[in-house]
Tab-separated table of C-alpha atoms and ligand atoms in Angstrom:
chain	number	residue	atom	x	y	z
A	1	UNK	CA	27.815	15.438	4.513
A	2	UNK	CA	27.752	17.819	1.792
A	3	UNK	CA	27.010	20.487	4.089
A	4	UNK	CA	29.532	22.617	3.732
A	5	UNK	CA	29.813	26.339	4.581
A	6	UNK	CA	29.814	27.791	1.968
A	7	UNK	CA	28.667	32.644	1.879
A	8	UNK	CA	25.071	32.955	0.388
A	9	UNK	CA	25.015	36.601	1.907
A	10	UNK	CA	24.814	39.234	-1.266
A	11	UNK	CA	23.878	39.134	-5.182
A	12	UNK	CA	27.078	38.685	-7.094
A	13	UNK	CA	27.414	35.967	-8.826
A	14	UNK	CA	29.678	33.759	-6.377
A	15	UNK	CA	26.978	34.130	-3.504
A	16	UNK	CA	24.212	32.699	-6.401
A	17	UNK	CA	27.071	29.477	-7.205
A	18	UNK	CA	27.340	28.851	-3.670
A	19	UNK	CA	23.263	28.815	-2.740
A	20	UNK	CA	23.048	26.939	-5.991
A	21	UNK	CA	25.736	24.056	-4.361
A	22	UNK	CA	24.298	24.745	-0.962
A	23	UNK	CA	20.615	23.800	-2.468
A	24	UNK	CA	22.408	20.695	-3.922
A	25	UNK	CA	24.112	19.611	-0.991
A	26	UNK	CA	21.159	19.785	1.080
A	27	UNK	CA	19.211	17.554	-1.564
A	28	UNK	CA	22.030	15.052	-1.822
A	29	UNK	CA	21.590	14.937	1.927
A	30	UNK	CA	17.930	14.457	2.014
A	31	UNK	CA	18.062	11.742	-0.089
A	32	UNK	CA	20.540	10.446	1.224
A	33	UNK	CA	19.330	9.662	4.834
A	34	UNK	CA	16.320	8.925	3.443
A	35	UNK	CA	17.798	6.419	1.239
A	36	UNK	CA	18.965	4.805	4.685
A	37	UNK	CA	15.916	5.076	6.492
A	38	UNK	CA	14.515	3.256	3.540
A	39	UNK	CA	17.526	-0.013	4.202
A	40	UNK	CA	17.582	-0.107	7.753
A	41	UNK	CA	13.144	-0.288	7.317
A	42	UNK	CA	13.426	-2.728	4.633
A	43	UNK	CA	16.423	-5.123	6.556
A	44	UNK	CA	14.899	-4.484	9.775
A	45	UNK	CA	11.396	-6.284	8.280
A	46	UNK	CA	13.719	-8.985	6.707
A	47	UNK	CA	14.890	-9.755	9.792
A	48	UNK	CA	11.873	-10.771	11.886
A	49	UNK	CA	9.953	-13.181	10.165
A	50	UNK	CA	13.596	-14.642	8.922
A	51	UNK	CA	14.468	-15.115	12.886
A	52	UNK	CA	11.117	-16.488	12.918
A	53	UNK	CA	11.552	-19.106	10.371
A	54	UNK	CA	15.120	-19.835	11.833
A	55	UNK	CA	14.183	-19.879	15.259
A	56	UNK	CA	11.395	-22.767	14.212
A	57	UNK	CA	13.039	-25.275	11.962
A	58	UNK	CA	16.291	-25.356	14.124
A	59	UNK	CA	13.658	-26.239	17.086
A	60	UNK	CA	12.463	-28.686	15.195
A	61	UNK	CA	15.619	-30.321	12.904
A	62	UNK	CA	16.828	-30.833	16.817
A	63	UNK	CA	14.319	-32.777	17.397
A	64	UNK	CA	13.728	-30.913	20.289
A	65	UNK	CA	9.317	-31.060	20.004
A	66	UNK	CA	8.577	-33.743	20.516
A	67	UNK	CA	4.621	-33.951	20.618
A	68	UNK	CA	3.212	-34.503	17.686
A	69	UNK	CA	0.726	-31.068	17.159
A	70	UNK	CA	2.339	-29.097	19.368
A	71	UNK	CA	5.385	-29.715	15.661
A	72	UNK	CA	2.582	-28.848	13.330
A	73	UNK	CA	2.226	-25.705	15.290
A	74	UNK	CA	5.222	-25.163	14.991
A	75	UNK	CA	5.401	-26.087	11.231
A	76	UNK	CA	2.048	-23.975	10.559
A	77	UNK	CA	4.409	-21.057	12.125
A	78	UNK	CA	7.482	-21.539	9.381
A	79	UNK	CA	4.838	-21.864	6.766
A	80	UNK	CA	2.696	-18.300	8.140
A	81	UNK	CA	6.351	-16.213	8.698
A	82	UNK	CA	7.114	-17.639	4.736
A	83	UNK	CA	3.832	-16.670	3.239
A	84	UNK	CA	4.555	-13.197	5.021
A	85	UNK	CA	7.965	-13.226	3.808
A	86	UNK	CA	6.722	-13.706	0.334
A	87	UNK	CA	4.037	-10.698	0.023
A	88	UNK	CA	7.131	-8.676	1.046
A	89	UNK	CA	8.743	-8.975	-1.511
A	90	UNK	CA	6.252	-9.021	-3.459
A	91	UNK	CA	5.191	-5.751	-2.301
A	92	UNK	CA	9.326	-4.515	-2.592
A	93	UNK	CA	9.039	-5.581	-6.323
A	94	UNK	CA	6.081	-3.686	-7.177
A	95	UNK	CA	7.794	-0.311	-5.003
A	96	UNK	CA	10.939	-0.177	-7.127
A	97	UNK	CA	8.928	-0.866	-10.009
A	98	UNK	CA	7.035	2.648	-8.947
A	99	UNK	CA	10.893	4.650	-8.031
A	100	UNK	CA	13.059	3.415	-11.424
A	101	UNK	CA	10.529	4.872	-13.596
A	102	UNK	CA	9.350	0.866	-14.816
A	103	UNK	CA	6.589	1.897	-13.960
A	104	UNK	CA	4.659	3.583	-16.785
A	105	UNK	CA	0.674	2.892	-17.029
A	106	UNK	CA	-0.540	1.224	-20.047
A	107	UNK	CA	-4.178	3.587	-19.983
A	108	UNK	CA	-7.206	2.242	-22.149
A	109	UNK	CA	-10.709	3.023	-21.825
A	110	UNK	CA	-11.873	0.741	-19.233
A	111	UNK	CA	-15.544	0.727	-17.002
A	112	UNK	CA	-13.908	0.973	-14.183
A	113	UNK	CA	-17.472	-1.309	-13.049
A	114	UNK	CA	-15.155	-4.372	-14.796
A	115	UNK	CA	-12.250	-4.307	-13.117
A	116	UNK	CA	-14.594	-3.635	-9.531
A	117	UNK	CA	-15.923	-6.860	-10.124
A	118	UNK	CA	-12.754	-8.996	-11.456
A	119	UNK	CA	-10.759	-7.887	-7.908
A	120	UNK	CA	-13.512	-8.684	-5.791
A	121	UNK	CA	-14.027	-12.009	-7.569
A	122	UNK	CA	-11.179	-12.560	-6.122
A	123	UNK	CA	-10.993	-11.571	-2.242
A	124	UNK	CA	-14.635	-12.755	-2.508
A	125	UNK	CA	-13.743	-16.617	-0.916
A	126	UNK	CA	-11.011	-14.741	1.952
A	127	UNK	CA	-14.667	-12.821	3.017
A	128	UNK	CA	-16.225	-15.946	3.240
A	129	UNK	CA	-14.006	-17.255	5.315
A	130	UNK	CA	-14.420	-15.223	8.043
A	131	UNK	CA	-18.374	-14.497	7.833
A	132	UNK	CA	-17.757	-10.995	6.328
A	133	UNK	CA	-20.167	-9.985	3.370
A	134	UNK	CA	-18.639	-8.362	0.057
A	135	UNK	CA	-21.449	-5.986	-1.220
A	136	UNK	CA	-21.703	-4.005	-4.700
A	137	UNK	CA	-23.470	-1.232	-4.951
A	138	UNK	CA	-22.304	0.035	-8.274
A	139	UNK	CA	-23.346	2.401	-10.768
A	140	UNK	CA	-24.086	1.059	-14.975
A	141	UNK	CA	-23.976	4.340	-17.080
A	142	UNK	CA	-20.425	5.322	-15.498
A	143	UNK	CA	-18.200	6.276	-18.644
A	144	UNK	CA	-16.056	4.681	-20.177
A	145	UNK	CA	-11.857	5.922	-18.373
A	146	UNK	CA	-8.858	5.775	-19.893
A	147	UNK	CA	-6.992	4.201	-17.170
A	148	UNK	CA	-4.255	1.312	-16.286
A	149	UNK	CA	-6.841	-1.301	-15.378
A	150	UNK	CA	-3.953	-3.916	-14.464
A	151	UNK	CA	-2.676	-0.705	-11.699
A	152	UNK	CA	-6.162	-0.061	-10.555
A	153	UNK	CA	-7.090	-3.522	-9.794
A	154	UNK	CA	-3.699	-3.715	-7.677
A	155	UNK	CA	-5.820	-0.377	-6.300
A	156	UNK	CA	-8.847	-1.310	-5.328
A	157	UNK	CA	-7.715	-5.154	-4.403
A	158	UNK	CA	-4.883	-3.669	-1.760
A	159	UNK	CA	-7.751	-1.408	-0.465
A	160	UNK	CA	-10.507	-4.082	-0.327
A	161	UNK	CA	-8.211	-6.727	1.311
A	162	UNK	CA	-7.084	-4.335	3.695
A	163	UNK	CA	-11.225	-3.726	4.629
A	164	UNK	CA	-11.214	-7.613	5.067
A	165	UNK	CA	-8.392	-7.227	6.766
A	166	UNK	CA	-9.133	-5.465	9.320
A	167	UNK	CA	-12.755	-5.909	10.153
A	168	UNK	CA	-13.830	-9.475	12.162
A	169	UNK	CA	-17.227	-8.317	10.893
A	170	UNK	CA	-19.902	-7.152	9.729
A	171	UNK	CA	-19.571	-5.874	5.747
A	172	UNK	CA	-17.845	-4.517	3.513
A	173	UNK	CA	-19.667	-2.618	0.595
A	174	UNK	CA	-18.246	-1.232	-2.794
A	175	UNK	CA	-19.884	1.636	-4.437
A	176	UNK	CA	-18.813	3.524	-7.895
A	177	UNK	CA	-20.299	6.263	-8.918
A	178	UNK	CA	-20.296	9.545	-11.418
A	179	UNK	CA	-20.166	13.403	-8.961
A	180	UNK	CA	-20.073	15.864	-11.163
A	181	UNK	CA	-16.222	15.362	-14.019
A	182	UNK	CA	-15.474	12.859	-11.466
A	183	UNK	CA	-16.030	8.816	-11.353
A	184	UNK	CA	-16.159	7.553	-7.667
A	185	UNK	CA	-15.009	4.776	-6.332
A	186	UNK	CA	-15.572	4.033	-2.264
A	187	UNK	CA	-14.645	0.622	-0.320
A	188	UNK	CA	-16.431	0.855	3.341
A	189	UNK	CA	-15.918	-1.834	6.387
A	190	UNK	CA	-16.953	-1.876	9.403
A	191	UNK	CA	-13.647	-2.782	10.618
A	192	UNK	CA	-11.349	-2.078	13.796
A	193	UNK	CA	-10.671	2.485	12.209
A	194	UNK	CA	-7.700	3.533	12.477
A	195	UNK	CA	-7.391	6.514	14.752
A	196	UNK	CA	-7.043	9.804	14.110
A	197	UNK	CA	-3.503	10.380	14.350
A	198	UNK	CA	-2.572	7.551	12.125
A	199	UNK	CA	-4.627	8.843	9.140
A	200	UNK	CA	-1.411	11.570	7.742
A	201	UNK	CA	0.707	9.006	8.227
A	202	UNK	CA	-1.303	5.560	6.277
A	203	UNK	CA	0.949	6.401	3.334
A	204	UNK	CA	3.348	6.064	4.222
A	205	UNK	CA	6.367	2.975	2.836
A	206	UNK	CA	6.418	0.177	5.603
A	207	UNK	CA	3.803	2.235	8.276
A	208	UNK	CA	1.449	0.488	10.334
A	209	UNK	CA	-0.495	1.312	12.994
A	210	UNK	CA	0.054	-0.187	16.099
A	211	UNK	CA	2.304	-2.980	15.258
A	212	UNK	CA	1.470	-5.171	18.022
A	213	UNK	CA	-2.321	-5.076	16.454
A	214	UNK	CA	-1.193	-5.261	12.395
A	215	UNK	CA	1.108	-8.012	13.164
A	216	UNK	CA	-0.713	-11.611	13.025
A	217	UNK	CA	-2.485	-9.935	10.461
A	218	UNK	CA	0.699	-10.341	8.093
A	219	UNK	CA	1.304	-7.531	6.329
A	220	UNK	CA	3.997	-5.746	5.211
A	221	UNK	CA	2.493	-1.712	5.763
A	222	UNK	CA	4.077	-1.437	1.763
A	223	UNK	CA	-0.131	-1.920	0.011
A	224	UNK	CA	-1.619	2.037	1.399
A	225	UNK	CA	1.861	3.711	-0.551
A	226	UNK	CA	1.671	1.540	-3.950
A	227	UNK	CA	-2.375	2.235	-3.983
A	228	UNK	CA	-1.232	6.029	-3.135
A	229	UNK	CA	1.546	6.098	-6.124
A	230	UNK	CA	-0.405	4.462	-8.848
A	231	UNK	CA	-3.736	6.755	-7.922
A	232	UNK	CA	-1.171	9.928	-8.429
A	233	UNK	CA	0.370	8.502	-11.556
A	234	UNK	CA	-3.396	8.992	-13.141
A	235	UNK	CA	-3.604	12.126	-11.657
A	236	UNK	CA	-6.770	11.442	-9.067
A	237	UNK	CA	-6.615	11.652	-5.761
A	238	UNK	CA	-7.776	9.677	-2.349
A	239	UNK	CA	-8.773	9.972	1.111
A	240	UNK	CA	-9.823	8.269	3.872
A	241	UNK	CA	-12.015	8.955	6.961
A	242	UNK	CA	-12.195	6.557	9.895
A	243	UNK	CA	-12.867	5.957	12.995
A	244	UNK	CA	-12.305	3.014	15.428
A	245	UNK	CA	-13.735	0.575	16.285
A	246	UNK	CA	-16.284	2.514	13.345
A	247	UNK	CA	-14.810	1.588	10.227
A	248	UNK	CA	-12.993	3.274	7.688
A	249	UNK	CA	-14.013	5.250	3.906
A	250	UNK	CA	-11.203	4.857	0.957
A	251	UNK	CA	-12.829	7.329	-1.557
A	252	UNK	CA	-10.668	7.907	-4.863
A	253	UNK	CA	-11.539	10.119	-7.226
A	254	UNK	CA	-10.684	9.646	-10.593
A	255	UNK	CA	-11.862	12.975	-12.984
A	256	UNK	CA	-13.958	12.336	-16.292
A	257	UNK	CA	-12.356	14.777	-18.736
A	258	UNK	CA	-8.680	15.182	-17.458
A	259	UNK	CA	-8.240	10.247	-17.927
A	260	UNK	CA	-10.414	10.681	-20.759
A	261	UNK	CA	-8.200	13.501	-22.911
A	262	UNK	CA	-5.061	12.777	-21.959
A	263	UNK	CA	-3.156	10.031	-24.549
A	264	UNK	CA	-2.904	6.307	-23.546
A	265	UNK	CA	0.568	6.309	-22.700
A	266	UNK	CA	2.252	8.777	-20.041
B	301	ADP	P1	-0.440	-3.505	5.401
B	301	ADP	O1	0.293	-5.208	4.665
B	301	ADP	O2	0.624	-3.455	6.848
B	301	ADP	O3	-2.144	-3.623	5.519
B	301	ADP	P2	-0.895	-0.900	4.319
B	301	ADP	O4	0.168	0.002	3.238
B	301	ADP	O5	-1.955	-1.239	3.412
B	301	ADP	O6	0.341	-1.573	4.746
B	301	ADP	O7	-2.251	0.015	5.434
B	301	ADP	C1	-0.996	0.856	6.291
B	301	ADP	C2	-1.490	0.419	7.501
B	301	ADP	O8	-2.867	1.241	7.765
B	301	ADP	C3	-1.969	-0.703	8.423
B	301	ADP	O9	-1.075	-1.344	8.773
B	301	ADP	C4	-3.506	-0.440	8.849
B	301	ADP	O10	-2.423	-0.368	10.129
B	301	ADP	C5	-4.211	0.778	8.471
B	301	ADP	N1	-5.399	0.220	7.591
B	301	ADP	C6	-4.747	0.670	6.134
B	301	ADP	N2	-6.503	-0.024	5.763
B	301	ADP	C7	-7.122	0.248	6.554
B	301	ADP	C8	-8.776	0.052	6.995
B	301	ADP	N3	-9.263	-0.817	6.352
B	301	ADP	N4	-8.951	-0.169	8.729
B	301	ADP	C9	-8.231	-0.156	9.620
B	301	ADP	N5	-6.856	-0.336	9.401
B	301	ADP	C10	-6.457	0.108	8.166
């Protein structure tokens, strides 16, 4: 809508100004479009669990189901969808903080293994329930690194949580190691894997590989987006290797010097 046909030929100042206005217009249009794409995605994501909540609670309300067992099944669905909604709203909240600049890293010298242990502790019961083992393989000689421990815990938590979600049997291994100037964290699973054509897109907001296989896992498609934003804010790098039906490996590289030299609050 901001595109105008401003003549941009020639080198004079008016032509230059025309070019700048055109570029600005293109940028505005890009932001407009991505904002409305975003709103469309959010309302779609919110609408799905709400439809379930409304539908099933209406049925129960009208006493249409007499069988106790069936009533309980409906209540379980309502409970699951409410839980899904609450995860989605939390993730949206995190994401809006990332995007509105309310997201400030609170860096401090940190032993990354402590962060890994904290994140793992909370997820151990979830893994146990599925019969999946969480194996820690940590290099105890790692130097401390200047990072935001809470944000990094969130990154590790999201990655392990995904590994558990998308694995039905086997193990999840969490490694920390030093490779030259990098502290490297690796989360590997023996799960369903990610098709190669989807790999570049998994970092996008709301992207989920194959809705039908992921719907029952109850995620929002925001976890990896948040992970990537946090790693980028630390000037780090995250990579993924995956093979369908074999598993996935997520690897994070944090530059030791870079993170130690920097002033803490960036
Ligand atoms: P979600 O909330 O759907 O888990 P994420 O942003 O965390 O969203 O992940 C995006 C998609 O990437 C997931 O829906 C899933 O299809 C895929 N994915 C992420 N981690 C894994 C994994 N460890 N194994 C298999 N697929 C994964």
